[in-house]
XYZ file of C-alpha atoms in Angstrom:
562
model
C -12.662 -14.644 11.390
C -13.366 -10.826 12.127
C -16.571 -9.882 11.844
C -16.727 -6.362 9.718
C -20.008 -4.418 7.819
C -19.828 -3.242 4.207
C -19.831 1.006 3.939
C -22.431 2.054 2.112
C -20.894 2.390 -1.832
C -20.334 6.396 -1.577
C -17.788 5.525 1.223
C -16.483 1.729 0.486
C -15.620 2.740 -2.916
C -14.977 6.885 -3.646
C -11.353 6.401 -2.747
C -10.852 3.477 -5.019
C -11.862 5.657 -7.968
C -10.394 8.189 -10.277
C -7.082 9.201 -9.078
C -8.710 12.837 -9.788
C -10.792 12.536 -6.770
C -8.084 10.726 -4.548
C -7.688 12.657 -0.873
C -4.823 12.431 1.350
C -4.841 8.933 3.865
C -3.493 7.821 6.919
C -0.591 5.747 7.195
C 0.723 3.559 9.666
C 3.796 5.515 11.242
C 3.059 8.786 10.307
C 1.316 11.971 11.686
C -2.462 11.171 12.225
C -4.305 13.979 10.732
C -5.382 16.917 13.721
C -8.974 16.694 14.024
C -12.095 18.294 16.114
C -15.333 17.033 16.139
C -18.376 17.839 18.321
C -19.252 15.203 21.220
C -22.991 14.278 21.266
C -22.085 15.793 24.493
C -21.731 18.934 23.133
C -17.752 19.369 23.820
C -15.256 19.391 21.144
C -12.773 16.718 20.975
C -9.399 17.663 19.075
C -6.543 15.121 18.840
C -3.692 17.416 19.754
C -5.445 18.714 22.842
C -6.508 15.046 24.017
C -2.700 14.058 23.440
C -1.391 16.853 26.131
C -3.333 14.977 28.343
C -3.694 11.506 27.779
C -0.748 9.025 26.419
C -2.237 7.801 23.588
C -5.664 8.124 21.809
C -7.886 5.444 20.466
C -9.971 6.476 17.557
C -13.078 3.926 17.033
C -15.051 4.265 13.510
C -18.664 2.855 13.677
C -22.170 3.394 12.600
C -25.589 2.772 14.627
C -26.467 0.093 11.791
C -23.682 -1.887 12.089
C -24.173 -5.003 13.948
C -20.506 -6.271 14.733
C -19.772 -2.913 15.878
C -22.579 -3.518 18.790
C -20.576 -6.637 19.121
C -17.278 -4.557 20.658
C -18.966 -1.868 23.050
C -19.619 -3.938 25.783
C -16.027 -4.756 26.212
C -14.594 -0.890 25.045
C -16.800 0.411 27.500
C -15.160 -2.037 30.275
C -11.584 -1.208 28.816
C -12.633 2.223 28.491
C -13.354 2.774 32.274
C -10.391 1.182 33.695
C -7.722 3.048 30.836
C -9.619 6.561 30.749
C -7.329 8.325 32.708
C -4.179 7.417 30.349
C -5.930 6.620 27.002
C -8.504 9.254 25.730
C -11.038 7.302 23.565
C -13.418 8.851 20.886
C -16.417 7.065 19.111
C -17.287 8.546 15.573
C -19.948 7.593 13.119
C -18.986 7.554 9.800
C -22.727 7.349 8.654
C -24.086 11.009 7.780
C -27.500 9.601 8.649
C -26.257 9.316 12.289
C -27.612 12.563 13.792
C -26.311 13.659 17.522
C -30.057 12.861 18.603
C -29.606 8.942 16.900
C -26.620 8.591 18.684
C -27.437 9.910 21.640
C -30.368 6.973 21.893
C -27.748 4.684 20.543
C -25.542 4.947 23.260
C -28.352 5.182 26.107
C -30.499 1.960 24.613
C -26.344 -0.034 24.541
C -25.882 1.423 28.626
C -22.695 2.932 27.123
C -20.858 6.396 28.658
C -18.313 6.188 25.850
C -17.810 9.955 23.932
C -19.570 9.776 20.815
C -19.847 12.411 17.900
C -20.921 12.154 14.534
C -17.673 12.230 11.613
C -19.907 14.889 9.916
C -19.373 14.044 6.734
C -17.427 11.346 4.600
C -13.692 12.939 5.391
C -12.947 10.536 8.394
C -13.663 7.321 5.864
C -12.122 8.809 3.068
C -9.046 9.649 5.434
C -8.863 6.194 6.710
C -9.906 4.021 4.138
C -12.218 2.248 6.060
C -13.941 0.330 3.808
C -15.566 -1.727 6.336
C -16.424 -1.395 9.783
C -15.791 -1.298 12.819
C -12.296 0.413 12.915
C -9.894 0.735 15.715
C -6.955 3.026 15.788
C -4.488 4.079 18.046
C -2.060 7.526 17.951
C -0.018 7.346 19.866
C 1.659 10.064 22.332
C 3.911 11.599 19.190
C 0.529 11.880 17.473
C 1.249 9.090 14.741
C -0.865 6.573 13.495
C 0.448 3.044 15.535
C -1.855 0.579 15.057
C -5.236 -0.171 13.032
C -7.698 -2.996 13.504
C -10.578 -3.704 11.228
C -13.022 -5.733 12.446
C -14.938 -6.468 15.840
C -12.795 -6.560 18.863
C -14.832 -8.790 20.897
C -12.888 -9.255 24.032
C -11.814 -7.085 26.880
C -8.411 -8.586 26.980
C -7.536 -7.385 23.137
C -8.692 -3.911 24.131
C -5.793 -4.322 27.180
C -2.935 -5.273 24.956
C -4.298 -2.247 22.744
C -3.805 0.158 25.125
C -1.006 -1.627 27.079
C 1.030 -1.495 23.930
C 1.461 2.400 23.525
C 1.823 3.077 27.707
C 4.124 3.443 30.056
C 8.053 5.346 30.342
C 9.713 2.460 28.036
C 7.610 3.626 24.786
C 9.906 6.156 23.419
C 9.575 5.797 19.630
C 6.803 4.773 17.582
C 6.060 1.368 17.128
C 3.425 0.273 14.366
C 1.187 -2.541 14.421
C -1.360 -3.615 11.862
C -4.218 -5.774 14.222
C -4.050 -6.068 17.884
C -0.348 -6.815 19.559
C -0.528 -10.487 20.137
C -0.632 -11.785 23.963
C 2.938 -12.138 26.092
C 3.522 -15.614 24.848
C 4.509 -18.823 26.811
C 6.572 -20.634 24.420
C 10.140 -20.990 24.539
C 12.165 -18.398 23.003
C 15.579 -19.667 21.644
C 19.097 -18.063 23.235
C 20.279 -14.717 21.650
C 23.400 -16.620 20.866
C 21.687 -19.790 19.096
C 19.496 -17.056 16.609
C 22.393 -15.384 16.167
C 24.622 -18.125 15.391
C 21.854 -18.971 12.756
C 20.867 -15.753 11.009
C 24.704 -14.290 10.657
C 26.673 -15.353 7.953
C 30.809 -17.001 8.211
C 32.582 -13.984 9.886
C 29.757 -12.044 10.208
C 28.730 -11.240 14.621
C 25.973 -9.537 14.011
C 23.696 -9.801 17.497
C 20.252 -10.869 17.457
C 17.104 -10.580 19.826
C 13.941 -11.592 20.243
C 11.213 -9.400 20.662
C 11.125 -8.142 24.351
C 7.994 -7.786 25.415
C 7.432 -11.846 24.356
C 4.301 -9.982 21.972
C 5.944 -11.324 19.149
C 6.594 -14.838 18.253
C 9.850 -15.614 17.990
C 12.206 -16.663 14.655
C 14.270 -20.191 15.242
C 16.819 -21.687 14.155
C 16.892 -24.955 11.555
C 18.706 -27.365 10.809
C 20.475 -25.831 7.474
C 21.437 -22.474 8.411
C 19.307 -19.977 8.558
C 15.732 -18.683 11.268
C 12.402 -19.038 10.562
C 9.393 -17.460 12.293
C 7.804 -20.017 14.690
C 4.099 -18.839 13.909
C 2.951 -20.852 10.520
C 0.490 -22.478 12.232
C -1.065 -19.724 13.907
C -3.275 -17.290 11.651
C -3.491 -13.321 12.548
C -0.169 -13.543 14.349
C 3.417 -11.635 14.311
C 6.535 -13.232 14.846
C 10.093 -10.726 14.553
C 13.623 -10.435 15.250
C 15.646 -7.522 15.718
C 19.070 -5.992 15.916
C 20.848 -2.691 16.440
C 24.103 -2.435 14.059
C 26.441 0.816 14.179
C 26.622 1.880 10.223
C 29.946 3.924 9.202
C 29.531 6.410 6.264
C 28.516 4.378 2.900
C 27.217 0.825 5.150
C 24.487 -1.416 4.163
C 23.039 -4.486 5.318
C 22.672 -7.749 3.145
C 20.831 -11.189 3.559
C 19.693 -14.146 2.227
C 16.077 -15.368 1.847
C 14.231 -17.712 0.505
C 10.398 -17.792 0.716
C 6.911 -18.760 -1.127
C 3.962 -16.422 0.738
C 0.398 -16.038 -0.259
C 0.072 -12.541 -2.031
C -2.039 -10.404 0.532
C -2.063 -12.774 3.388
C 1.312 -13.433 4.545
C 4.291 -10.646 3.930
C 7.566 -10.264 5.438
C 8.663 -6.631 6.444
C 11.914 -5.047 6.769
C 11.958 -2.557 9.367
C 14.673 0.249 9.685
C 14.435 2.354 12.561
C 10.405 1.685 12.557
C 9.827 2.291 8.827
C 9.265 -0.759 6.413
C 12.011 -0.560 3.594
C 11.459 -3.597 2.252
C 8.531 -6.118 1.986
C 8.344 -9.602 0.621
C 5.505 -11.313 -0.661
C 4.816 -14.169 -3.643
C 7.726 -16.630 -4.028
C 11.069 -16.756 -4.532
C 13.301 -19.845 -4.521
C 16.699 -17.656 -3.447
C 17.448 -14.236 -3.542
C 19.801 -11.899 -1.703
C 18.724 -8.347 -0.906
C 20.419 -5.231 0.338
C 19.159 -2.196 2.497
C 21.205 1.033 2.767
C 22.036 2.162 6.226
C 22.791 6.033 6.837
C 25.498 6.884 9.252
C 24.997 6.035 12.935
C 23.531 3.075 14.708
C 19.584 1.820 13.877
C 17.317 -0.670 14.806
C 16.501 -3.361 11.879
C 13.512 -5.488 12.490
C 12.187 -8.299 10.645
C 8.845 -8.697 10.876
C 6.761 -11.705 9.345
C 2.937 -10.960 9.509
C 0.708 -13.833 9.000
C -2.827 -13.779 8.004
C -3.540 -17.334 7.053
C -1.536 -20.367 8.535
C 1.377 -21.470 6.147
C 1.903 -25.613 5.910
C 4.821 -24.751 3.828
C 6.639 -21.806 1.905
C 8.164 -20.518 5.028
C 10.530 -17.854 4.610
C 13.881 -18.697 5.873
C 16.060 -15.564 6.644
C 19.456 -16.151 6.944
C 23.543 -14.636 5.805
C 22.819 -11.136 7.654
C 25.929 -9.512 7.117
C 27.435 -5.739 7.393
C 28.794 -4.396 4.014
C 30.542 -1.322 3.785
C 32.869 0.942 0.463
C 33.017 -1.029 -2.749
C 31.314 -4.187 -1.136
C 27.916 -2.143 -0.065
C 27.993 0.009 -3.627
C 27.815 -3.064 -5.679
C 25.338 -4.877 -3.479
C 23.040 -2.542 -3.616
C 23.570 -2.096 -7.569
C 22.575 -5.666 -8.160
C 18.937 -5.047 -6.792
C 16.315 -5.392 -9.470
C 15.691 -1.769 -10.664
C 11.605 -1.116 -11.963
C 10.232 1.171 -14.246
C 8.267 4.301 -11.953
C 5.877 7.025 -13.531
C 4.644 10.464 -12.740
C 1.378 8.991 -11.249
C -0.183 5.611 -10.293
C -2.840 4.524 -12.064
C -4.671 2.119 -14.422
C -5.260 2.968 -17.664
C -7.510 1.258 -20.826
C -6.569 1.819 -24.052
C -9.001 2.454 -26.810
C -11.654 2.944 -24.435
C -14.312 5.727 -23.286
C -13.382 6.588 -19.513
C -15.981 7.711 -16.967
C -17.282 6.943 -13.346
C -20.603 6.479 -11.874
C -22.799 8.484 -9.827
C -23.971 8.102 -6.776
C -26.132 10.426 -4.782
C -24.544 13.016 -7.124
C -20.685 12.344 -6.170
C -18.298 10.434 -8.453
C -18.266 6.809 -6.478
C -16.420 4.450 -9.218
C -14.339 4.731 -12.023
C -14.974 2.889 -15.061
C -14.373 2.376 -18.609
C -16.691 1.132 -21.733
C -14.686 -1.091 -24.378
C -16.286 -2.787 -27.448
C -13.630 -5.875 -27.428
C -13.687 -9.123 -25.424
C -9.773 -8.755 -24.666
C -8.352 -5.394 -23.508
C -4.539 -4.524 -22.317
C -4.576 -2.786 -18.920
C -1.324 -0.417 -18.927
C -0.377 0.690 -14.706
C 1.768 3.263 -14.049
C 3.095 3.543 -10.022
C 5.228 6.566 -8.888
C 8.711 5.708 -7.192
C 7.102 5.856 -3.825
C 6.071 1.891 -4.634
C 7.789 -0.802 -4.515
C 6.577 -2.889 -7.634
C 7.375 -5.885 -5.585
C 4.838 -5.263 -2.820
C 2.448 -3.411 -5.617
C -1.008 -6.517 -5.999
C -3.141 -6.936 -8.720
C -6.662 -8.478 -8.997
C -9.309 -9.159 -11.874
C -12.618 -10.684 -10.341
C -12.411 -12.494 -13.860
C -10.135 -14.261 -12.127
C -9.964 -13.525 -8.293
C -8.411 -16.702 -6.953
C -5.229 -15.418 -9.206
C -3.406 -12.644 -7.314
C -0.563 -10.732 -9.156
C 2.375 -8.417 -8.096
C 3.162 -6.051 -10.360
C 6.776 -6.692 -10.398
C 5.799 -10.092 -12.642
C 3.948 -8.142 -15.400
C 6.417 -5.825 -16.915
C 6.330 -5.502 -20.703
C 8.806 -7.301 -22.829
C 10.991 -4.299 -23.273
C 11.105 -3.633 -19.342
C 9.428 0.076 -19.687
C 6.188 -0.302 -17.890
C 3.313 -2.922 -16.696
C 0.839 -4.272 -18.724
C -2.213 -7.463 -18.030
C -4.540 -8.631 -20.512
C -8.174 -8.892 -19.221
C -10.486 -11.341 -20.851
C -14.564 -10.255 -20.965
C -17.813 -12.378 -21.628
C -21.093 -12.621 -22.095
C -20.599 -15.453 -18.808
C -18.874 -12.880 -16.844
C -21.800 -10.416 -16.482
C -19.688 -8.467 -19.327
C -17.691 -6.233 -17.084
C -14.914 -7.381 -14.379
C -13.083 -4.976 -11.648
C -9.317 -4.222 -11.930
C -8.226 -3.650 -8.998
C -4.697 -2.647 -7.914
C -3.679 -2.587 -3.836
C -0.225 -1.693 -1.927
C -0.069 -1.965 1.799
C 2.975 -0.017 2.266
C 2.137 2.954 1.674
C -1.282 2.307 1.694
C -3.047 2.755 -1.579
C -6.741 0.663 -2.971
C -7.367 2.042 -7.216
C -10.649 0.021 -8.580
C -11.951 0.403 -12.426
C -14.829 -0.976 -13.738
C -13.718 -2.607 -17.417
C -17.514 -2.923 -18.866
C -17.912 -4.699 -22.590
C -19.912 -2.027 -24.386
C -23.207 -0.465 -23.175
C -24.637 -3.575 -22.125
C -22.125 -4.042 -19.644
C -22.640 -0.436 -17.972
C -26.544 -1.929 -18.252
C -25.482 -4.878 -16.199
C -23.024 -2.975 -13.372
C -26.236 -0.598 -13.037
C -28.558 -3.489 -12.321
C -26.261 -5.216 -10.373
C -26.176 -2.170 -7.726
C -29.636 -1.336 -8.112
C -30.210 -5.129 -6.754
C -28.555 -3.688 -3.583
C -30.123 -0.628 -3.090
C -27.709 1.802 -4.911
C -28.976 3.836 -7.624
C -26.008 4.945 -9.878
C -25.703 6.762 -12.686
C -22.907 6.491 -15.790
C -20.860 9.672 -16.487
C -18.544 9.239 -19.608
C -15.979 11.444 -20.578
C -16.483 13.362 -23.282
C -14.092 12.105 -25.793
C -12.166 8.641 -26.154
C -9.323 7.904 -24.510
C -7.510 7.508 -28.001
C -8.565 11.279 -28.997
C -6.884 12.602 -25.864
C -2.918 14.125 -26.672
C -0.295 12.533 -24.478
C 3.046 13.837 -23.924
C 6.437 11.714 -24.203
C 9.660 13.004 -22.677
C 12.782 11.900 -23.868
C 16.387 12.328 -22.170
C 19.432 12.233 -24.217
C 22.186 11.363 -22.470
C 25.837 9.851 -23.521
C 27.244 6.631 -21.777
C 28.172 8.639 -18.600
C 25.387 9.492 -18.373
C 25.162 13.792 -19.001
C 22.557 14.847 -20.927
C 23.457 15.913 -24.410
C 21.867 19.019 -25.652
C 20.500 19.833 -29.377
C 19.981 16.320 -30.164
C 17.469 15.824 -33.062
C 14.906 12.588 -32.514
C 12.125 11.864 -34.767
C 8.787 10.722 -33.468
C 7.417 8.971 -36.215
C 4.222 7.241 -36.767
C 3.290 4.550 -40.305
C 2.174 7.835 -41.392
C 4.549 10.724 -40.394
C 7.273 11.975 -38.855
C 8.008 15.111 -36.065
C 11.736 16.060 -36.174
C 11.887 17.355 -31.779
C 15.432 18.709 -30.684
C 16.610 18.700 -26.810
C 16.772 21.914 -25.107
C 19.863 22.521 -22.906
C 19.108 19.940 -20.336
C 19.242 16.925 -22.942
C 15.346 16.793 -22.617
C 12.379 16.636 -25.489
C 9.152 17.005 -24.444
C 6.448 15.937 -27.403
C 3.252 15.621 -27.564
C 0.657 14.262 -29.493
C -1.881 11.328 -30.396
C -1.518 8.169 -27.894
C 0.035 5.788 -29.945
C 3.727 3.830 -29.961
C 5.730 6.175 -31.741
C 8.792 4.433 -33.342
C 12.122 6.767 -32.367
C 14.670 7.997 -34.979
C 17.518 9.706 -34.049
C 18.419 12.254 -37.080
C 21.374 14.523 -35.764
C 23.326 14.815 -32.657
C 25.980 17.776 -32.055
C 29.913 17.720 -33.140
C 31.605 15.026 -30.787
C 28.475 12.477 -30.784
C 28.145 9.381 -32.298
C 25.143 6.573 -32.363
C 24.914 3.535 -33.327
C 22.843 2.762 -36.626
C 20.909 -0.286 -35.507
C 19.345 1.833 -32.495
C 15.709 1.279 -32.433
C 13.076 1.973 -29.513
C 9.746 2.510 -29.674
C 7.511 4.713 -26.925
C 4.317 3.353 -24.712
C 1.239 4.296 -26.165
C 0.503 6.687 -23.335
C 2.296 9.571 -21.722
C 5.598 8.002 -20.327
C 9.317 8.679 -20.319
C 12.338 6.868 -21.368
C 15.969 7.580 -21.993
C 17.941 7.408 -25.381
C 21.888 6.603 -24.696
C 24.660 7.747 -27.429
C 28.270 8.071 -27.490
C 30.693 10.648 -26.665
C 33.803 10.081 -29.208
């Protein structure tokens, strides 16, 4: 088990609050933000400058209190020495109490010579999300984020296959890795041929590898057709297969898969040309999925990453084949299609929004309801994959959703019904977490004042003294603003279309502007639809019927072109 301290709540939790105070992060793959701070030393250390010199950077995030990160210095100051002339290394603090003069008795009482410099302030955790520590990163030479480890590194040989990993003439794209690249294993690999015998499907020669560098555990063959990764008995370990296919104009590649992973722990990736496209978690008892494949030859990877053993549930990959024209087009319109929003968030209806205080910055977000049952609405943007999107209630923490299994009845959106109680400490966190990209939203859900009482005392118990900011008016005062496309069944918008927007009270006549669009807005409810006039040529059908979400959302009204 890694051994990892707790931030101090202004860091652990200010990027899980309101989206309004969300700052941009670091991902895995991409550019690692330019940076300069101030060596206890007194020299400035700035990423790109480091990077003309060095081939890779290691970025370690600690604080003086911490007592795993003491844990890791003896053996990064070993590493450090032998790797210094090919991998610059920086320490930084993340604890604003860490003055130069605290560090510099840190690192003299620990017999370290490892650069050290204080982050400053909070940007370096907010950047990274490192809501525990210690933190290793690596950038490598192209100056993007490649790997992050959280927790103690407590070996001298992890700290090698850190470095190892991003040197030498043969790294000449960016390859990610979320932990430490696992040893050069001894097992035996199966033949090229033999995988790829198993993973194609009839007709299909698709060739198969292994991964190279013998980092990565290998995927076998089984009896029935199909590979699976040889590492379910192994926890904190890779195992992939690869391929490079040459992709004409309009290609994509399709498989089979069948699977049944522990939300959170245990994922399988789909990696084209170093990017995940795809990720698999939960169960499934069959499904087929497609990836499109621009022009030109690629790389596809699949990568299985396993946190906690797996006795069974093992995904089996197997009927890799090539599509291409009609075949390709209709593969890839069979995929399950998700409703995506403006923003992501989590919202309460009927409820007074707010956040808590802490040392005068907005830490948590929260809302105060007066019932013991309350519907949740979440809203993610198109840059999620609802499949790969988790949800959590710590009413209920050993019950992990994705948010692909809680869409409404009608299809339009995502909804989850939390239960409160007197036995629950009357509030519960929502919390809502995607690895790919990276993204952690928390809410407090608090029954009445008592439970803001209760999540007050509860932090006070631990040495944090917050303080409950409300919003000024109720979430149900607020207006929200529905947008409506009119389109006809091929799909072009249809301009000067009249819809109603009626509530059990009234109706608002809205007509489409020249793009097919309406844009209303007005009191949160569900407003129930009512088309009243379309233009010469148009033609609906009575029994149409649709009703809005009770927040701001969007949706698209279909009628006929005679």
């Amino acid at each position: 088990m890694k051994k990892a301290c707790c931030l101090l709540l202004a860091l652990a939790l200010l990027c899980a609050a309101l989206p309004a105070f969300a700052a941009e992060t670091a991902e895995l793959g991409k550019p690692f933000h330019d940076f300069t701070v101030t060596t206890i030393d007194g020299e400035e250390f700035t990423l790109s400058e480091a990077l003309k010199t060095h081939e890779a950077v290691y970025v370690n995030l600690f604080a003086t209190w911490c007592p795993p990160c003491k844990m890791e210095f003896p053996f990064m100051q070993q590493v450090y020495q032998e790797y210094s002339d090919r991998v610059a290394v920086i320490v930084i603090s993340i604890e604003t109490n860490d003055t130069p003069d605290k560090l510099r008795a840190y690192r003299e009482e620990n017999g370290l010579t490892l650069p050290m410099a204080p982050a400053g302030s909070d940007w370096m955790a907010m950047y990274t999300e490192a809501y525990s520590i210690p933190v290793s990163m690596m950038i490598d030479r192209f100056g993007n984020l490649a790997l992050r480890e959280a927790g103690a590194v407590t070996d001298a040989d992890s700290f090698r296959r850190m470095f190892d990993a991003f040197l030498g003439e043969g790294y000449t794209a960016t390859r990610t890795y979320q932990g430490i690249p696992a040893p050069v294993l001894s097992i035996e690999f199966p033949s090229d041929e033999a995988l790829s015998e198993a993973l194609n499907a009839e007709e299909s020669e698709i060739a198969f590898t292994s991964d190279p560098t013998r980092h990565d555990y290998p995927f076998v063959p089984v009896e029935q057709a199909g590979a699976v990764p040889s590492n379910l008995d192994v926890s904190q370990s890779i195992a992939s297969c690869q391929t490079v296919v040459t992709a004409k104009k309009g290609s994509a590649l399709t498989f089979d898969l069948r699977y049944d992973l522990a939300i959170g722990l245990n994922y399988l990736n789909v990696e084209l040309d170093g990017a995940v496209v795809k990720q698999f978690m939960g169960s499934s008892d069959g499904r087929t999925w497609t990836i499109s494949l621009p022009k030109g030859e690629h790389e596809v990877r699949f990568v299985y990453d396993q946190w906690q053993p797996q006795e069974t549930g093992a995904p089996v990959l197997s009927g890799v084949r090539l599509l291409s024209g009609y075949e390709a087009r209709e593969a890839l319109k069979a995929l399950p299609v998700y409703p995506t929003f403006d923003t992501t968030d989590m919202i309460v209806s009927g409820g007074i929004n707010g956040y808590f205080e802490y040392m005068g910055q907005p830490a948590l977000a929260g809302c105060v309801v007066n019932e013991d049952t309350v519907d949740i609405e979440l809203t993610v943007t198109d840059d999620f994959d609802p499949e790969s999107v988790m949800f959590l209630d710590t009413m209920n923490p050993d019950h992990t959703l994705l948010l692909s299994s809680m869409l409404t009845e009608d299809g339009t959106g995502y909804r989850y019904r939390m239960m409160l109680s007197a036995e629950s400490g009357h509030y519960a966190a929502a919390v809502m977490e995607a690895l790919q990209p990276r993204i952690t939203l928390q809410m407090l859900v608090m029954h009445g004042e008592i439970g803001v009482e209760q999540v007050i005392a509860d932090y006070a118990q631990r040495g944090y003294a917050l303080t409950w900011v409300p919003n000024e008016t109720p979430e149900a005062e607020n207006e929200a603003t529905y947008t409506v496309h009119v389109v006809d069944q091929n799909g072009d918008p249809v301009p000067g279309a009249y819809i109603n927007f009626c509530t059990d009270d009234s109706c608002t006549p809205t007509q489409a502007d020249e793009n097919g669009v309406i844009i209303f807005t007005g009191t949160p409810v569900s407003y129930h639809l009512q088309i009243l006039k379309l233009p010469d040529g148009y033609s609906f059908d009575p029994a149409f019927e649709a009703y809005t979400e009770p927040h701001t959302s969007e949706m698209t009204v279909t009628v006929n072109q005679d």
